[in-house]
Amino acid sequence: MKFLHVVGARPNFMKAAPVYRALAGRGQEQVLVHTGQHYDALMSEVFFKTLEIPNPDESLNVGSASHAQQTAAIMSSFEPVVLARRPDVVLVYGDVNSTVAAALVCAKLGIRVAHVEAGLRSFDRTMPEEINRLVTDQLSDILFTPSVDGNENLAREGIQKEKVFLVGNVMIDTLIRFLPMADEMYAKLQSELAMDSFGLVTLHRPSNVDDEAVFLPMLGLLDELSREMPLIFPVHPRTRQKWAAQLELCNPNLRTIEPLGYLEFLALQKNARVVITDSGGIQEETTYLGTPCLTLRENTERPITVTLGTNVLIGRDWGLLRKHFREALNGGRKRAGCIPLWDGNTSERIAEILGR
Ligand code: UD1
């Protein structure tokens, strides 16, 4: 059988890497397509190297644009590639524009689509990723869910249960594999950063960073909190482009730096006293690592990280953020339970099912 993987944006890379590896271990023929949704070296290339993903067989180089233009550009350049390569199954990952664009092309061509990380729902359709999730799942032939809430959501949307497989979280496969290397590099990183106790921040969602009335108070609060404990803030290009001048003005305890590589970021997540974020994947990684996670969103498509994990939804309640931040500073920790099937073997389960 021939499998074609589609990746495009940073969070796809750590999901595709273990699945590619597991299929390679079974001698399956594979093709890797990079749409180029993310194109900066720090957003893309470094992940290929670290995660030992082979160079893409095809690069579509679509770059940035509006949602419609980006999705359309991926579709029109992906169609000839998939027609020429003739895969039996196309694997798409997560909820980015590259995911939905590839799924739509394949569905129209009658090529089977497998969605890795299916079924997650925030129930917030103002979020571009929620639209991508809903559409991709409707178009997919094989749906791999990370947790049981995903199966419930898909059943409610009328997706036949024969198509759905609860396999666990592939991103945790990558985390487990690379954690020893992240641990090894932590000492060097810590001496470079010269700080023992710190928090870690990431922010890039349009709902948080696009609007001045939302972002500037948030930045002001981070500036305030960083005076109690230094905060390291690797800045996503979309946030940097919009707010370079304002970020410059923050006090030096709010350390704004370039996006980090996978191992560096993992090492910091593990050793941070607290993580403040609006990312989806980071809610999962902090849960696995047992690091407190304060999520600056009103909702999450990953509710299991709240019920079983270390995640707390803060929304825009700054009083709540201060409270949980101080709790974390004083060593308070929400205990993380063990999430079923987040065990490092998800990609093997996926490869086994695909090989049937
Ligand atoms: C995308 C995903 C989001 C994911 C995030 C992780 C969608 C709808 N969103 O958001 O789910 O959490 O990736 O990073 O697919 N840019 C660069 N260099 C790059 C990439 C982007 O400078 O390599 C800038 C561009 O100005 C671009 C902006 O960042 O317009 C946003 O990039 P885009 O890919 O549209 O969405 P993300 O915000 O990265």
Short mmCIF file of C-alpha atoms and ligand atoms in Angstrom, two decimals:
data_model
loop_
_atom_site.label_atom_id
_atom_site.label_comp_id
_atom_site.label_asym_id
_atom_site.label_seq_id
_atom_site.Cartn_x
_atom_site.Cartn_y
_atom_site.Cartn_z
CA MET A 1 0.00 0.00 0.00
CA LYS A 2 1.09 3.54 -0.64
CA PHE A 3 0.55 6.29 1.94
CA LEU A 4 0.86 10.02 1.33
CA HIS A 5 1.30 12.34 4.34
CA VAL A 6 0.38 16.03 4.16
CA VAL A 7 2.10 18.44 6.55
CA GLY A 8 2.19 22.21 6.45
CA ALA A 9 2.36 23.97 9.79
CA ARG A 10 4.50 23.56 12.89
CA PRO A 11 2.10 21.41 14.97
CA ASN A 12 1.80 18.89 12.09
CA PHE A 13 5.45 17.90 12.21
CA MET A 14 5.47 16.23 15.65
CA LYS A 15 2.28 14.34 14.73
CA ALA A 16 3.41 13.06 11.33
CA ALA A 17 6.94 12.07 12.46
CA PRO A 18 6.01 8.98 14.54
CA VAL A 19 3.37 7.78 12.06
CA TYR A 20 5.87 8.00 9.18
CA ARG A 21 8.36 6.07 11.28
CA ALA A 22 5.88 3.37 12.27
CA LEU A 23 4.79 2.84 8.66
CA ALA A 24 8.44 2.79 7.51
CA GLY A 25 9.09 0.11 10.13
CA ARG A 26 6.44 -2.02 8.42
CA GLY A 27 8.02 -1.49 5.01
CA GLN A 28 5.15 0.60 3.64
CA GLU A 29 5.67 2.89 0.65
CA GLN A 30 5.33 6.54 1.65
CA VAL A 31 5.30 10.02 0.15
CA LEU A 32 5.67 13.21 2.17
CA VAL A 33 4.14 16.48 0.96
CA HIS A 34 4.94 19.82 2.67
CA THR A 35 2.46 22.51 1.71
CA GLY A 36 4.73 25.34 2.91
CA GLN A 37 2.02 26.92 5.08
CA HIS A 38 4.87 27.48 7.54
CA TYR A 39 8.10 28.35 5.76
CA ASP A 40 10.43 30.14 8.22
CA ALA A 41 13.40 27.95 9.12
CA LEU A 42 12.48 28.23 12.81
CA MET A 43 8.86 27.23 12.15
CA SER A 44 9.59 24.32 9.83
CA GLU A 45 13.11 23.23 8.86
CA VAL A 46 14.47 22.78 12.39
CA PHE A 47 11.61 20.39 13.19
CA PHE A 48 12.38 18.19 10.19
CA LYS A 49 15.99 17.88 11.33
CA THR A 50 15.32 17.28 15.02
CA LEU A 51 12.40 14.93 14.54
CA GLU A 52 14.29 12.99 11.85
CA ILE A 53 11.57 13.47 9.27
CA PRO A 54 12.89 12.81 5.77
CA ASN A 55 12.98 15.73 3.35
CA PRO A 56 9.60 16.23 1.69
CA ASP A 57 9.14 14.48 -1.65
CA GLU A 58 7.05 17.42 -2.77
CA SER A 59 7.07 21.04 -1.53
CA LEU A 60 4.12 23.17 -2.53
CA ASN A 61 5.57 26.45 -1.17
CA VAL A 62 2.19 28.12 -0.69
CA GLY A 63 3.26 30.56 2.06
CA SER A 64 0.98 33.00 3.91
CA ALA A 65 -2.24 34.55 2.67
CA SER A 66 -5.84 34.99 3.79
CA HIS A 67 -7.60 31.77 4.82
CA ALA A 68 -9.46 31.44 1.53
CA GLN A 69 -6.40 32.18 -0.56
CA GLN A 70 -4.12 29.91 1.45
CA THR A 71 -6.61 27.01 1.44
CA ALA A 72 -7.27 27.46 -2.29
CA ALA A 73 -3.55 27.65 -3.09
CA ILE A 74 -2.92 24.40 -1.21
CA MET A 75 -5.82 22.72 -3.01
CA SER A 76 -4.79 23.75 -6.49
CA SER A 77 -1.15 22.81 -6.05
CA PHE A 78 -1.91 19.59 -4.16
CA GLU A 79 -4.37 18.17 -6.72
CA PRO A 80 -1.80 17.45 -9.49
CA VAL A 81 0.61 15.99 -6.92
CA VAL A 82 -1.92 13.53 -5.53
CA LEU A 83 -3.05 12.59 -9.05
CA ALA A 84 0.53 11.89 -10.10
CA ARG A 85 1.50 10.01 -6.92
CA ARG A 86 -1.67 7.86 -6.77
CA PRO A 87 -1.63 6.96 -3.05
CA ASP A 88 -4.06 4.43 -1.54
CA VAL A 89 -4.52 6.56 1.57
CA VAL A 90 -3.74 10.22 2.31
CA LEU A 91 -2.94 11.03 5.94
CA VAL A 92 -3.81 14.49 7.25
CA TYR A 93 -2.98 15.80 10.73
CA GLY A 94 -4.62 18.13 13.23
CA ASP A 95 -6.70 21.13 12.29
CA VAL A 96 -4.66 23.56 10.21
CA ASN A 97 -5.59 24.93 6.79
CA SER A 98 -3.32 22.35 5.10
CA THR A 99 -5.36 19.58 6.75
CA VAL A 100 -8.75 20.65 5.42
CA ALA A 101 -7.41 21.65 2.00
CA ALA A 102 -5.86 18.23 1.36
CA ALA A 103 -8.91 16.38 2.71
CA LEU A 104 -11.21 18.29 0.37
CA VAL A 105 -9.07 17.56 -2.70
CA CYS A 106 -8.92 13.83 -1.88
CA ALA A 107 -12.63 13.54 -1.11
CA LYS A 108 -13.47 14.94 -4.57
CA LEU A 109 -11.01 12.58 -6.25
CA GLY A 110 -12.31 9.55 -4.37
CA ILE A 111 -8.98 8.97 -2.58
CA ARG A 112 -9.24 7.62 0.96
CA VAL A 113 -8.40 10.12 3.71
CA ALA A 114 -7.22 9.22 7.21
CA HIS A 115 -7.42 12.00 9.80
CA VAL A 116 -5.01 11.80 12.71
CA GLU A 117 -6.37 13.75 15.72
CA ALA A 118 -10.01 13.49 14.70
CA GLY A 119 -13.05 14.36 16.78
CA LEU A 120 -11.70 17.26 18.85
CA ARG A 121 -14.23 20.08 19.23
CA SER A 122 -14.13 23.46 20.96
CA PHE A 123 -17.74 24.16 19.89
CA ASP A 124 -16.53 27.62 18.94
CA ARG A 125 -17.00 28.29 15.25
CA THR A 126 -15.27 31.65 15.42
CA MET A 127 -12.06 29.65 15.64
CA PRO A 128 -10.69 28.85 12.15
CA GLU A 129 -9.41 25.48 13.39
CA GLU A 130 -12.91 24.42 14.50
CA ILE A 131 -14.18 24.83 10.93
CA ASN A 132 -11.19 22.83 9.70
CA ARG A 133 -11.92 20.05 12.22
CA LEU A 134 -15.61 19.79 11.36
CA VAL A 135 -15.06 19.68 7.61
CA THR A 136 -12.05 17.34 7.71
CA ASP A 137 -13.89 14.82 9.88
CA GLN A 138 -16.94 14.82 7.60
CA LEU A 139 -14.69 14.10 4.60
CA SER A 140 -12.46 11.46 6.18
CA ASP A 141 -12.77 7.70 5.65
CA ILE A 142 -10.65 6.69 8.64
CA LEU A 143 -10.69 8.78 11.82
CA PHE A 144 -8.08 8.33 14.54
CA THR A 145 -9.13 9.94 17.84
CA PRO A 146 -6.81 10.83 20.75
CA SER A 147 -9.39 10.51 23.53
CA VAL A 148 -12.89 9.20 24.09
CA ASP A 149 -14.52 12.66 23.88
CA GLY A 150 -13.48 12.62 20.21
CA ASN A 151 -15.49 9.43 19.62
CA GLU A 152 -18.50 10.97 21.34
CA ASN A 153 -18.33 14.12 19.23
CA LEU A 154 -18.06 12.14 16.00
CA ALA A 155 -21.00 9.89 16.95
CA ARG A 156 -23.10 13.00 17.63
CA GLU A 157 -22.22 14.33 14.17
CA GLY A 158 -23.44 11.13 12.57
CA ILE A 159 -20.09 9.65 11.60
CA GLN A 160 -20.28 5.85 11.34
CA LYS A 161 -18.53 4.22 14.24
CA GLU A 162 -16.83 1.66 11.97
CA LYS A 163 -14.67 4.49 10.59
CA VAL A 164 -13.50 5.71 14.00
CA PHE A 165 -10.54 4.32 15.96
CA LEU A 166 -9.57 5.47 19.44
CA VAL A 167 -5.78 5.22 19.27
CA GLY A 168 -4.43 7.85 21.69
CA ASN A 169 -2.25 10.89 21.16
CA VAL A 170 0.53 10.72 18.53
CA MET A 171 2.14 13.90 19.79
CA ILE A 172 2.83 12.12 23.07
CA ASP A 173 4.71 9.42 21.08
CA THR A 174 7.08 12.13 19.91
CA LEU A 175 7.34 13.65 23.38
CA ILE A 176 8.22 10.30 24.97
CA ARG A 177 10.80 9.54 22.31
CA PHE A 178 12.58 12.89 22.55
CA LEU A 179 12.29 13.69 26.25
CA PRO A 180 15.67 12.12 27.16
CA MET A 181 17.36 14.35 24.55
CA ALA A 182 15.49 17.40 25.85
CA ASP A 183 16.61 16.52 29.38
CA GLU A 184 20.22 16.30 28.21
CA MET A 185 20.18 19.75 26.69
CA TYR A 186 18.42 21.44 29.61
CA ALA A 187 21.56 22.20 31.66
CA LYS A 188 23.11 24.14 28.76
CA LEU A 189 19.84 25.94 28.08
CA GLN A 190 19.48 26.88 31.72
CA SER A 191 22.96 28.36 31.90
CA GLU A 192 22.26 30.38 28.74
CA LEU A 193 19.01 31.68 30.17
CA ALA A 194 20.54 32.19 33.63
CA MET A 195 17.32 31.57 35.53
CA ASP A 196 16.26 28.81 37.92
CA SER A 197 12.62 29.47 38.32
CA PHE A 198 10.60 30.68 35.39
CA GLY A 199 7.28 30.57 33.59
CA LEU A 200 6.84 29.94 29.87
CA VAL A 201 4.46 31.84 27.59
CA THR A 202 3.18 31.31 24.04
CA LEU A 203 0.44 33.30 22.30
CA HIS A 204 -0.53 33.24 18.65
CA ARG A 205 -4.32 32.67 18.28
CA PRO A 206 -6.00 35.38 16.19
CA SER A 207 -8.58 35.84 18.97
CA ASN A 208 -5.77 36.87 21.34
CA VAL A 209 -3.18 38.60 19.21
CA ASP A 210 -5.01 40.28 16.34
CA ASP A 211 -6.93 42.87 18.32
CA GLU A 212 -5.24 45.67 20.24
CA ALA A 213 -8.02 45.84 22.86
CA VAL A 214 -7.36 42.18 23.71
CA PHE A 215 -3.62 41.80 23.24
CA LEU A 216 -2.29 44.91 24.93
CA PRO A 217 -3.98 44.30 28.33
CA MET A 218 -2.78 40.69 28.12
CA LEU A 219 0.78 41.82 27.46
CA GLY A 220 0.48 44.34 30.30
CA LEU A 221 -0.53 41.59 32.67
CA LEU A 222 2.32 39.31 31.57
CA ASP A 223 4.67 42.23 32.13
CA GLU A 224 3.24 42.59 35.65
CA LEU A 225 3.49 38.85 36.45
CA SER A 226 7.03 38.62 35.13
CA ARG A 227 8.12 40.92 37.96
CA GLU A 228 7.13 38.12 40.39
CA MET A 229 8.78 35.35 38.34
CA PRO A 230 10.64 35.73 35.03
CA LEU A 231 8.68 34.67 31.97
CA ILE A 232 10.22 33.28 28.80
CA PHE A 233 8.14 34.12 25.75
CA PRO A 234 9.18 32.57 22.41
CA VAL A 235 7.23 34.74 20.01
CA HIS A 236 5.33 33.28 17.04
CA PRO A 237 5.94 35.23 13.80
CA ARG A 238 2.30 36.34 13.58
CA THR A 239 2.54 37.87 17.09
CA ARG A 240 5.97 39.38 16.40
CA GLN A 241 4.87 40.98 13.12
CA LYS A 242 1.94 42.70 14.73
CA TRP A 243 3.45 43.81 18.04
CA ALA A 244 7.24 44.13 17.61
CA ALA A 245 7.36 47.65 19.06
CA GLN A 246 5.16 46.86 22.09
CA LEU A 247 7.13 43.68 22.84
CA GLU A 248 10.35 45.73 22.89
CA LEU A 249 8.92 47.92 25.65
CA CYS A 250 8.34 45.08 28.11
CA ASN A 251 10.49 44.80 31.22
CA PRO A 252 13.53 42.51 30.86
CA ASN A 253 11.95 39.84 33.08
CA LEU A 254 9.52 39.19 30.25
CA ARG A 255 12.09 37.60 27.95
CA THR A 256 10.79 37.70 24.39
CA ILE A 257 12.84 35.40 22.18
CA GLU A 258 12.64 33.79 18.72
CA PRO A 259 10.57 30.59 18.28
CA LEU A 260 12.44 27.64 19.81
CA GLY A 261 13.26 24.23 18.42
CA TYR A 262 11.33 21.17 19.59
CA LEU A 263 13.86 19.92 22.16
CA GLU A 264 14.49 23.35 23.67
CA PHE A 265 10.79 24.04 24.02
CA LEU A 266 10.13 20.61 25.50
CA ALA A 267 12.93 21.09 28.04
CA LEU A 268 11.48 24.45 29.08
CA GLN A 269 7.94 23.05 29.33
CA LYS A 270 9.12 20.30 31.62
CA ASN A 271 11.06 22.62 33.91
CA ALA A 272 8.78 25.67 33.93
CA ARG A 273 6.85 26.40 37.13
CA VAL A 274 3.90 27.32 34.98
CA VAL A 275 3.00 27.59 31.29
CA ILE A 276 0.66 30.32 30.00
CA THR A 277 -0.58 29.59 26.49
CA ASP A 278 -3.33 29.62 23.88
CA SER A 279 -1.93 26.64 21.96
CA GLY A 280 -3.78 23.34 21.67
CA GLY A 281 -0.81 20.97 21.67
CA ILE A 282 0.85 22.64 24.65
CA GLN A 283 -2.23 21.90 26.78
CA GLU A 284 -1.58 18.21 26.06
CA GLU A 285 2.18 18.24 26.50
CA THR A 286 2.00 20.04 29.87
CA THR A 287 -0.60 17.52 31.04
CA TYR A 288 1.73 14.66 30.18
CA LEU A 289 4.67 16.44 31.85
CA GLY A 290 2.66 17.43 34.94
CA THR A 291 3.42 21.14 34.48
CA PRO A 292 0.60 23.56 35.41
CA CYS A 293 -0.95 25.06 32.27
CA LEU A 294 -3.03 28.26 32.28
CA THR A 295 -4.89 28.55 29.00
CA LEU A 296 -5.86 32.02 27.80
CA ARG A 297 -8.98 30.82 26.00
CA GLU A 298 -12.65 30.53 26.91
CA ASN A 299 -12.88 26.95 25.64
CA THR A 300 -10.75 24.01 24.66
CA GLU A 301 -11.09 21.24 22.10
CA ARG A 302 -9.01 19.16 24.49
CA PRO A 303 -11.29 18.96 27.59
CA ILE A 304 -9.50 15.88 28.89
CA THR A 305 -6.51 18.10 29.76
CA VAL A 306 -8.81 19.97 32.15
CA THR A 307 -10.66 16.98 33.62
CA LEU A 308 -7.65 14.66 33.94
CA GLY A 309 -4.71 16.98 33.36
CA THR A 310 -3.02 20.12 34.63
CA ASN A 311 -4.89 22.57 32.41
CA VAL A 312 -7.03 25.44 33.73
CA LEU A 313 -9.14 27.56 31.38
CA ILE A 314 -8.53 31.19 32.27
CA GLY A 315 -10.35 32.95 29.43
CA ARG A 316 -9.75 36.64 30.07
CA ASP A 317 -10.28 36.54 33.82
CA TRP A 318 -7.11 38.29 34.95
CA GLY A 319 -7.95 37.74 38.64
CA LEU A 320 -8.04 34.01 37.98
CA LEU A 321 -4.76 34.19 36.08
CA ARG A 322 -3.06 36.03 38.97
CA LYS A 323 -4.45 33.49 41.46
CA HIS A 324 -3.27 30.41 39.56
CA PHE A 325 0.04 32.01 38.65
CA ARG A 326 0.79 32.71 42.31
CA GLU A 327 -0.30 29.22 43.28
CA ALA A 328 2.15 27.77 40.74
CA LEU A 329 4.86 30.14 41.96
CA ASN A 330 4.38 28.73 45.46
CA GLY A 331 4.64 25.17 44.20
CA GLY A 332 0.91 24.48 43.99
CA ARG A 333 0.18 21.95 41.29
CA LYS A 334 -2.96 20.53 39.85
CA ARG A 335 -2.28 16.79 39.78
CA ALA A 336 -2.34 15.13 36.39
CA GLY A 337 -3.96 11.74 36.01
CA CYS A 338 -2.89 9.23 33.43
CA ILE A 339 -4.78 9.65 30.16
CA PRO A 340 -5.67 6.31 28.59
CA LEU A 341 -3.59 5.46 25.49
CA TRP A 342 -1.26 8.47 25.80
CA ASP A 343 1.50 5.92 26.13
CA GLY A 344 3.95 6.37 23.26
CA ASN A 345 2.43 3.59 21.15
CA THR A 346 -0.27 5.49 19.27
CA SER A 347 1.59 5.56 15.95
CA GLU A 348 2.09 1.78 16.09
CA ARG A 349 -1.65 1.35 16.59
CA ILE A 350 -2.30 3.64 13.63
CA ALA A 351 0.16 1.75 11.41
CA GLU A 352 -1.39 -1.55 12.41
CA ILE A 353 -4.91 -0.37 11.54
CA LEU A 354 -3.78 1.17 8.23
CA GLY A 355 -2.01 -2.02 7.26
CA ARG A 356 -5.14 -4.19 7.64
C1 UD1 B 1 -1.37 27.99 12.16
C2 UD1 B 1 -2.65 27.19 12.40
C3 UD1 B 1 -2.87 27.05 13.92
C4 UD1 B 1 -1.63 26.51 14.61
C5 UD1 B 1 -0.44 27.40 14.28
C6 UD1 B 1 0.83 26.93 14.92
C7 UD1 B 1 -4.41 27.46 10.73
C8 UD1 B 1 -5.75 28.04 10.47
N1 UD1 B 1 -3.81 27.85 11.87
O1 UD1 B 1 -1.61 29.31 12.66
O2 UD1 B 1 -3.94 26.15 14.13
O3 UD1 B 1 -1.85 26.53 16.02
O4 UD1 B 1 -0.29 27.39 12.84
O5 UD1 B 1 1.86 27.80 14.63
O6 UD1 B 1 -3.94 26.68 9.94
N2 UD1 B 1 4.21 33.39 9.42
C9 UD1 B 1 5.55 33.61 9.22
N3 UD1 B 1 6.35 32.52 9.00
C10 UD1 B 1 5.87 31.25 8.97
C11 UD1 B 1 4.49 31.04 9.17
C12 UD1 B 1 3.70 32.12 9.40
O7 UD1 B 1 6.02 34.74 9.24
O8 UD1 B 1 6.66 30.31 8.78
C13 UD1 B 1 3.32 34.55 9.68
C14 UD1 B 1 2.67 35.06 8.43
O9 UD1 B 1 2.60 36.44 8.48
C15 UD1 B 1 1.27 34.54 8.52
C16 UD1 B 1 1.04 34.43 9.99
O10 UD1 B 1 2.31 34.16 10.56
O11 UD1 B 1 0.35 35.37 7.89
C17 UD1 B 1 0.07 33.36 10.35
O12 UD1 B 1 0.44 32.13 9.72
P1 UD1 B 1 -0.65 31.05 9.34
O13 UD1 B 1 -0.03 29.82 8.83
O14 UD1 B 1 -1.70 31.68 8.50
O15 UD1 B 1 -1.34 30.74 10.72
P2 UD1 B 1 -0.74 30.53 12.18
O16 UD1 B 1 -1.11 31.70 13.01
O17 UD1 B 1 0.72 30.16 12.14
#
